[in-house]
Short mmCIF file of C-alpha atoms in Angstrom, two decimals:
data_model
loop_
_atom_site.label_atom_id
_atom_site.label_comp_id
_atom_site.label_asym_id
_atom_site.label_seq_id
_atom_site.Cartn_x
_atom_site.Cartn_y
_atom_site.Cartn_z
CA VAL A 1 63.26 55.63 105.30
CA GLN A 2 64.48 54.77 108.17
CA LEU A 3 65.55 51.24 108.97
CA GLN A 4 66.67 50.62 112.20
CA ALA A 5 68.70 47.50 113.78
CA SER A 6 68.32 45.87 117.56
CA GLY A 7 69.45 42.53 119.16
CA GLY A 8 72.36 42.55 119.35
CA GLY A 9 74.93 41.92 122.26
CA LEU A 10 78.09 40.11 123.68
CA VAL A 11 77.99 36.18 122.90
CA GLN A 12 79.62 33.13 123.70
CA ALA A 13 80.96 30.83 120.69
CA GLY A 14 77.58 28.46 120.19
CA GLY A 15 75.59 30.59 121.43
CA SER A 16 72.60 32.68 119.71
CA LEU A 17 71.27 35.59 119.06
CA ARG A 18 68.01 37.71 117.24
CA LEU A 19 68.70 40.61 115.08
CA SER A 20 65.16 42.51 114.22
CA CYS A 21 65.18 45.42 112.01
CA ALA A 22 62.20 47.45 112.55
CA ALA A 23 61.49 49.63 109.45
CA SER A 24 59.77 52.73 108.43
CA GLY A 25 59.03 55.02 105.33
CA LEU A 26 58.76 52.93 103.08
CA ALA A 27 56.44 50.38 101.32
CA PHE A 28 58.37 47.39 103.48
CA SER A 29 56.05 44.31 101.79
CA ARG A 30 56.88 45.65 98.03
CA TYR A 31 60.86 45.75 98.96
CA ASN A 32 63.64 42.62 99.36
CA MET A 33 65.62 42.71 102.33
CA GLY A 34 69.19 41.88 103.23
CA TRP A 35 71.60 41.84 106.50
CA PHE A 36 74.86 42.60 106.38
CA ARG A 37 78.04 43.08 107.75
CA GLN A 38 81.33 44.90 108.43
CA ALA A 39 84.34 43.88 111.14
CA PRO A 40 86.94 46.34 112.20
CA GLY A 41 89.43 46.72 108.51
CA THR A 42 87.16 44.56 106.53
CA GLU A 43 85.01 45.66 103.69
CA ARG A 44 81.04 45.21 104.40
CA GLU A 45 79.72 41.48 103.70
CA PHE A 46 76.38 40.29 103.12
CA VAL A 47 74.63 37.27 104.78
CA ALA A 48 71.66 36.75 103.95
CA ALA A 49 68.42 38.10 101.74
CA ILE A 50 64.25 37.84 101.18
CA ARG A 51 62.83 38.61 99.07
CA TRP A 52 59.54 40.50 98.97
CA SER A 53 57.03 38.50 99.76
CA GLY A 54 59.23 35.93 102.31
CA GLY A 55 58.96 33.92 99.26
CA GLY A 56 62.93 33.37 99.32
CA THR A 57 65.81 33.17 100.66
CA TYR A 58 70.19 33.54 100.19
CA ASN A 59 72.19 33.05 102.33
CA ALA A 60 76.10 33.49 102.32
CA ALA A 61 77.83 30.47 102.35
CA SER A 62 80.21 31.71 106.20
CA VAL A 63 76.62 30.90 107.71
CA LYS A 64 74.68 29.06 105.87
CA GLY A 65 72.78 26.65 107.95
CA ARG A 66 73.92 28.24 110.98
CA PHE A 67 71.77 31.94 110.48
CA ALA A 68 68.02 32.22 109.37
CA ILE A 69 66.71 35.08 107.47
CA SER A 70 62.57 35.68 107.75
CA ARG A 71 60.02 38.78 108.30
CA ASP A 72 56.52 39.61 108.92
CA ASN A 73 54.75 42.15 106.87
CA ALA A 74 52.31 42.89 109.24
CA LYS A 75 55.62 44.18 111.40
CA ASN A 76 57.32 45.67 108.55
CA THR A 77 60.24 43.97 110.23
CA VAL A 78 62.61 41.38 109.38
CA TYR A 79 64.90 38.53 111.63
CA LEU A 80 67.75 37.24 111.49
CA GLN A 81 67.81 34.38 113.78
CA MET A 82 71.54 33.91 113.85
CA ASN A 83 72.70 29.80 115.96
CA SER A 84 76.38 28.37 116.37
CA LEU A 85 77.64 30.89 116.59
CA GLU A 86 81.27 31.93 115.91
CA PRO A 87 84.23 34.42 117.23
CA GLU A 88 84.98 35.46 112.99
CA ASP A 89 80.62 36.73 113.75
CA THR A 90 81.45 39.86 115.46
CA ALA A 91 81.05 42.72 113.06
CA VAL A 92 78.92 45.40 112.96
CA TYR A 93 75.48 43.79 111.21
CA TYR A 94 72.98 45.84 109.27
CA CYS A 95 69.75 45.75 107.36
CA ALA A 96 69.29 47.35 103.61
CA ALA A 97 65.92 47.82 101.77
CA GLY A 98 65.52 47.31 97.48
CA LEU A 99 63.30 46.95 95.08
CA ASN A 100 65.08 44.61 92.46
CA TRP A 101 66.76 41.41 93.80
CA GLY A 102 70.13 42.19 94.60
CA ASP A 103 70.43 46.44 94.36
CA TYR A 104 69.91 47.67 98.44
CA THR A 105 68.31 51.18 97.74
CA TYR A 106 68.44 52.09 101.66
CA SER A 107 70.17 50.79 104.60
CA GLY A 108 69.89 51.95 108.24
CA GLN A 109 72.24 51.81 111.44
CA GLY A 110 73.73 48.73 112.69
CA THR A 111 73.64 47.10 115.23
CA GLN A 112 76.79 45.14 117.38
CA VAL A 113 77.88 41.52 117.73
CA THR A 114 80.36 40.73 119.78
CA VAL A 115 81.22 36.21 120.17
CA SER A 116 83.38 35.83 122.42
CA SER A 117 86.13 32.38 122.79
#
């Protein structure tokens, strides 16, 4: 199983980025997907999740109203649209996959997001 995140970069506060995570080696349309982030010296933090069908999503309180998760099962890809970015959003972002809601079996390489003030 491979989960490859991309789309990170350097952006000014208030800007936007769209992250993508391409999945391979698993029946993507059966898996719930999540985004997590980790900043240096901190623990991994949940960001957002989406059900296998795309019919339900959940965002962490820290990103609610600013970030949106979506998926395209035909492309085996999950997205994270990030708007109104803040310096506190600076972290490595990576995606994860699991069959049971809230329980992730696989995670992949991350992409760095840096928000300057």
